[in-house]
Amino acid sequence: MFSFENKIVVITGAAGGIPTATAKLFYDLGASLALGDLDVDKITGATAAMDGDRVLCHALDVTSTTSFDSFKAAVMERYGRCDVLVTAAGLYRDRMVAEMTDAEWATMMAVNVDGVFRACRAFGDAMGEGGAIVNIASLAGHKGSREHAHYAAAKGAVLSFSRSLAAELAPRVRVNCVSPGLVDTGFVASLLEKIGTAMEDATPMKRRGEPEDIARAIAFLASDWASFVTGETIHVNGGFSML
Ligand SMILES: NC(=O)c1ccc[n+]([C@@H]2O[C@H](COP(=O)([O-])OP(=O)(O)OC[C@H]3O[C@@H](n4cnc5c(N)ncnc54)[C@H](O)[C@@H]3O)[C@@H](O)[C@H]2O)c1
């Protein structure tokens, strides 16, 4: 198994279901964590049992450059560098395009793609040789998603942004994406209410994803085991995307 001993891992949206599982996995593999989210109390609670010397919890609004400046300053003061960045902050809303306001479109872009750009801009240059960025995209960014065109467009942009950034930051830093399918978190509660078990019924592996399924793919891409992988995307969806 690979190790993140002495590695500094920064995660945005760290209070969420997938990012919390990701933070726990990196911690168990030896990393020190810098965790940012709008809901800082939730991250503090989720990490209460961890060694405080290896965890920094900080308020972060990914729609704000000033907020990133403050988060980065706190990371630099505590750890002096960043080895791995995971951009996990995300927002999901149901809306048909015909009914979508400019503000709704802009909010989804601000969190789901501008937030990834801001994170990569802030931390990309704080990474030394062997650094790794993993951006969480979505199956929606590849296939589209009815009633979520703004979300799908933002995630599609994350995929192409990541490939462009991979070319800019190589060979010092690798940049990859994980594209989850349906994962059991509060994020998709409204979708599950509407579709019930239809999606897992249609999934070859016959279940929803668990946050840990995504965390393990992220850890692999961030690890030295993926040292020749950059500009790529791993799909984690139980085979749904091959149908
Ligand atoms: N759950 C799924 O089925 C699924 C599928 C595909 C992709 N994803 C992606 O995985 C990532 C994590 O999703 P999750 O399922 O854990 O959802 P989640 O809602 O549990 O986590 C998202 C986190 O992002 C945070 N966030 C939202 N806006 C923010 C902002 N402006 N600044 C800082 N933080 C902000 C929220 O507070 C929350 O903690 C997201 O990028 C999401 O798009 C999830």
PDB file of C-alpha atoms and ligand atoms in Angstrom, residues 12-22 36-40 42-43 58-64 67-68 87-93 107 110-112 115-116 135-141 151 155 158 178-189 191-192 199 208-209 211 214 218 236, ligand 1:
ATOM      1  CA  THR A  12     -11.788  21.899  -0.404  1.00  0.00           C
ATOM      2  CA  GLY A  13     -15.415  21.227   0.488  1.00  0.00           C
ATOM      3  CA  ALA A  14     -13.988  19.055   3.266  1.00  0.00           C
ATOM      4  CA  ALA A  15     -17.213  18.831   5.292  1.00  0.00           C
ATOM      5  CA  GLY A  16     -18.948  16.867   2.528  1.00  0.00           C
ATOM      6  CA  GLY A  17     -19.586  13.139   2.345  1.00  0.00           C
ATOM      7  CA  ILE A  18     -16.939  12.223  -0.252  1.00  0.00           C
ATOM      8  CA  PRO A  19     -14.330  14.697   1.046  1.00  0.00           C
ATOM      9  CA  THR A  20     -14.741  13.557   4.666  1.00  0.00           C
ATOM     10  CA  ALA A  21     -14.079   9.955   3.602  1.00  0.00           C
ATOM     11  CA  THR A  22     -11.135  11.197   1.539  1.00  0.00           C
ATOM     12  CA  GLY A  36     -11.516  24.032   4.058  1.00  0.00           C
ATOM     13  CA  ASP A  37     -15.311  24.369   3.840  1.00  0.00           C
ATOM     14  CA  LEU A  38     -18.091  26.913   4.359  1.00  0.00           C
ATOM     15  CA  ASP A  39     -19.092  24.777   7.354  1.00  0.00           C
ATOM     16  CA  VAL A  40     -15.909  24.770   9.428  1.00  0.00           C
ATOM     17  CA  LYS A  42     -18.641  20.308  10.679  1.00  0.00           C
ATOM     18  CA  ILE A  43     -15.031  19.588   9.658  1.00  0.00           C
ATOM     19  CA  HIS A  58     -10.293  26.552   8.093  1.00  0.00           C
ATOM     20  CA  ALA A  59     -13.346  28.447   6.835  1.00  0.00           C
ATOM     21  CA  LEU A  60     -13.306  28.553   3.045  1.00  0.00           C
ATOM     22  CA  ASP A  61     -15.691  29.934   0.444  1.00  0.00           C
ATOM     23  CA  VAL A  62     -14.423  28.678  -2.924  1.00  0.00           C
ATOM     24  CA  THR A  63     -16.289  31.480  -4.715  1.00  0.00           C
ATOM     25  CA  SER A  64     -13.976  34.060  -3.118  1.00  0.00           C
ATOM     26  CA  SER A  67     -11.095  33.467   1.167  1.00  0.00           C
ATOM     27  CA  PHE A  68      -8.528  31.358  -0.720  1.00  0.00           C
ATOM     28  CA  THR A  87     -10.898  19.989  -5.052  1.00  0.00           C
ATOM     29  CA  ALA A  88     -14.138  18.551  -3.727  1.00  0.00           C
ATOM     30  CA  ALA A  89     -16.415  21.541  -2.974  1.00  0.00           C
ATOM     31  CA  GLY A  90     -19.557  21.201  -5.034  1.00  0.00           C
ATOM     32  CA  LEU A  91     -23.146  22.315  -5.356  1.00  0.00           C
ATOM     33  CA  TYR A  92     -26.048  20.452  -7.000  1.00  0.00           C
ATOM     34  CA  ARG A  93     -29.419  21.992  -7.827  1.00  0.00           C
ATOM     35  CA  THR A 107     -23.804  30.311  -8.671  1.00  0.00           C
ATOM     36  CA  ALA A 110     -18.886  29.950  -9.236  1.00  0.00           C
ATOM     37  CA  VAL A 111     -18.738  26.898  -6.966  1.00  0.00           C
ATOM     38  CA  ASN A 112     -18.284  23.980  -9.351  1.00  0.00           C
ATOM     39  CA  GLY A 115     -13.839  27.242  -7.285  1.00  0.00           C
ATOM     40  CA  VAL A 116     -11.636  24.561  -8.867  1.00  0.00           C
ATOM     41  CA  ASN A 135     -10.200  17.440  -9.155  1.00  0.00           C
ATOM     42  CA  ILE A 136     -13.567  15.784  -8.525  1.00  0.00           C
ATOM     43  CA  ALA A 137     -15.611  16.032 -11.715  1.00  0.00           C
ATOM     44  CA  SER A 138     -18.745  13.944 -12.356  1.00  0.00           C
ATOM     45  CA  LEU A 139     -20.281  11.499 -14.782  1.00  0.00           C
ATOM     46  CA  ALA A 140     -22.650  14.408 -15.535  1.00  0.00           C
ATOM     47  CA  GLY A 141     -19.708  16.310 -17.017  1.00  0.00           C
ATOM     48  CA  TYR A 151     -23.889  21.485 -13.008  1.00  0.00           C
ATOM     49  CA  LYS A 155     -18.126  19.612 -14.452  1.00  0.00           C
ATOM     50  CA  VAL A 158     -13.453  20.958 -14.854  1.00  0.00           C
ATOM     51  CA  VAL A 178     -12.080  11.396 -10.626  1.00  0.00           C
ATOM     52  CA  SER A 179     -15.579  11.293 -12.108  1.00  0.00           C
ATOM     53  CA  PRO A 180     -18.018   9.682  -9.679  1.00  0.00           C
ATOM     54  CA  GLY A 181     -21.390   8.298 -10.691  1.00  0.00           C
ATOM     55  CA  LEU A 182     -24.145   8.126  -8.073  1.00  0.00           C
ATOM     56  CA  VAL A 183     -22.605   8.222  -4.590  1.00  0.00           C
ATOM     57  CA  ASP A 184     -24.536   7.912  -1.357  1.00  0.00           C
ATOM     58  CA  THR A 185     -24.263  11.409   0.184  1.00  0.00           C
ATOM     59  CA  GLY A 186     -26.715  14.193   0.987  1.00  0.00           C
ATOM     60  CA  PHE A 187     -25.651  15.820  -2.289  1.00  0.00           C
ATOM     61  CA  VAL A 188     -28.003  13.647  -4.350  1.00  0.00           C
ATOM     62  CA  ALA A 189     -30.925  13.392  -1.887  1.00  0.00           C
ATOM     63  CA  LEU A 191     -32.289  13.094  -7.169  1.00  0.00           C
ATOM     64  CA  LEU A 192     -32.813   9.895  -5.184  1.00  0.00           C
ATOM     65  CA  MET A 199     -29.968   4.181 -11.254  1.00  0.00           C
ATOM     66  CA  ARG A 208     -24.712   3.102  -5.342  1.00  0.00           C
ATOM     67  CA  GLY A 209     -21.156   4.244  -4.758  1.00  0.00           C
ATOM     68  CA  PRO A 211     -17.777   7.870  -0.437  1.00  0.00           C
ATOM     69  CA  ILE A 214     -14.248   7.660  -4.555  1.00  0.00           C
ATOM     70  CA  ILE A 218      -8.420   9.881  -5.369  1.00  0.00           C
ATOM     71  CA  VAL A 236     -15.942   5.367 -10.526  1.00  0.00           C
TER      72      VAL A 236
HETATM   73  N1  LIG B   1     -22.595  12.409  -4.435  1.00  0.00           N
HETATM   74  C1  LIG B   1     -22.570  12.163  -5.734  1.00  0.00           C
HETATM   75  O1  LIG B   1     -23.362  11.341  -6.262  1.00  0.00           O
HETATM   76  C2  LIG B   1     -21.572  12.853  -6.627  1.00  0.00           C
HETATM   77  C3  LIG B   1     -21.494  12.450  -7.979  1.00  0.00           C
HETATM   78  C4  LIG B   1     -20.585  13.060  -8.804  1.00  0.00           C
HETATM   79  C5  LIG B   1     -19.736  14.045  -8.333  1.00  0.00           C
HETATM   80  N2  LIG B   1     -19.824  14.426  -7.028  1.00  0.00           N
HETATM   81  C6  LIG B   1     -18.916  15.489  -6.586  1.00  0.00           C
HETATM   82  O2  LIG B   1     -18.219  15.103  -5.406  1.00  0.00           O
HETATM   83  C7  LIG B   1     -17.896  16.276  -4.646  1.00  0.00           C
HETATM   84  C8  LIG B   1     -18.318  16.060  -3.196  1.00  0.00           C
HETATM   85  O3  LIG B   1     -19.707  15.809  -3.186  1.00  0.00           O
HETATM   86  P1  LIG B   1     -20.478  15.086  -1.979  1.00  0.00           P
HETATM   87  O4  LIG B   1     -21.379  14.099  -2.586  1.00  0.00           O
HETATM   88  O5  LIG B   1     -19.538  14.703  -0.924  1.00  0.00           O
HETATM   89  O6  LIG B   1     -21.419  16.305  -1.539  1.00  0.00           O
HETATM   90  P2  LIG B   1     -21.569  17.109  -0.178  1.00  0.00           P
HETATM   91  O7  LIG B   1     -22.698  18.059  -0.389  1.00  0.00           O
HETATM   92  O8  LIG B   1     -21.629  16.177   0.958  1.00  0.00           O
HETATM   93  O9  LIG B   1     -20.189  17.935  -0.112  1.00  0.00           O
HETATM   94  C9  LIG B   1     -19.976  19.122  -0.806  1.00  0.00           C
HETATM   95  C10 LIG B   1     -19.276  20.089   0.127  1.00  0.00           C
HETATM   96  O10 LIG B   1     -18.976  21.292  -0.606  1.00  0.00           O
HETATM   97  C11 LIG B   1     -19.153  22.356   0.295  1.00  0.00           C
HETATM   98  N3  LIG B   1     -19.348  23.627  -0.415  1.00  0.00           N
HETATM   99  C12 LIG B   1     -20.409  24.006  -1.167  1.00  0.00           C
HETATM  100  N4  LIG B   1     -20.234  25.267  -1.590  1.00  0.00           N
HETATM  101  C13 LIG B   1     -19.039  25.684  -1.092  1.00  0.00           C
HETATM  102  C14 LIG B   1     -18.313  26.891  -1.167  1.00  0.00           C
HETATM  103  N5  LIG B   1     -18.798  27.970  -1.824  1.00  0.00           N
HETATM  104  N6  LIG B   1     -17.112  26.969  -0.552  1.00  0.00           N
HETATM  105  C15 LIG B   1     -16.626  25.908   0.151  1.00  0.00           C
HETATM  106  N7  LIG B   1     -17.271  24.736   0.269  1.00  0.00           N
HETATM  107  C16 LIG B   1     -18.467  24.633  -0.348  1.00  0.00           C
HETATM  108  C17 LIG B   1     -20.376  22.002   1.124  1.00  0.00           C
HETATM  109  O11 LIG B   1     -20.410  22.745   2.332  1.00  0.00           O
HETATM  110  C18 LIG B   1     -20.158  20.508   1.337  1.00  0.00           C
HETATM  111  O12 LIG B   1     -19.474  20.264   2.545  1.00  0.00           O
HETATM  112  C19 LIG B   1     -18.620  17.444  -5.326  1.00  0.00           C
HETATM  113  O13 LIG B   1     -17.674  18.148  -6.129  1.00  0.00           O
HETATM  114  C20 LIG B   1     -19.645  16.762  -6.220  1.00  0.00           C
HETATM  115  O14 LIG B   1     -19.941  17.538  -7.366  1.00  0.00           O
HETATM  116  C21 LIG B   1     -20.720  13.864  -6.154  1.00  0.00           C
END
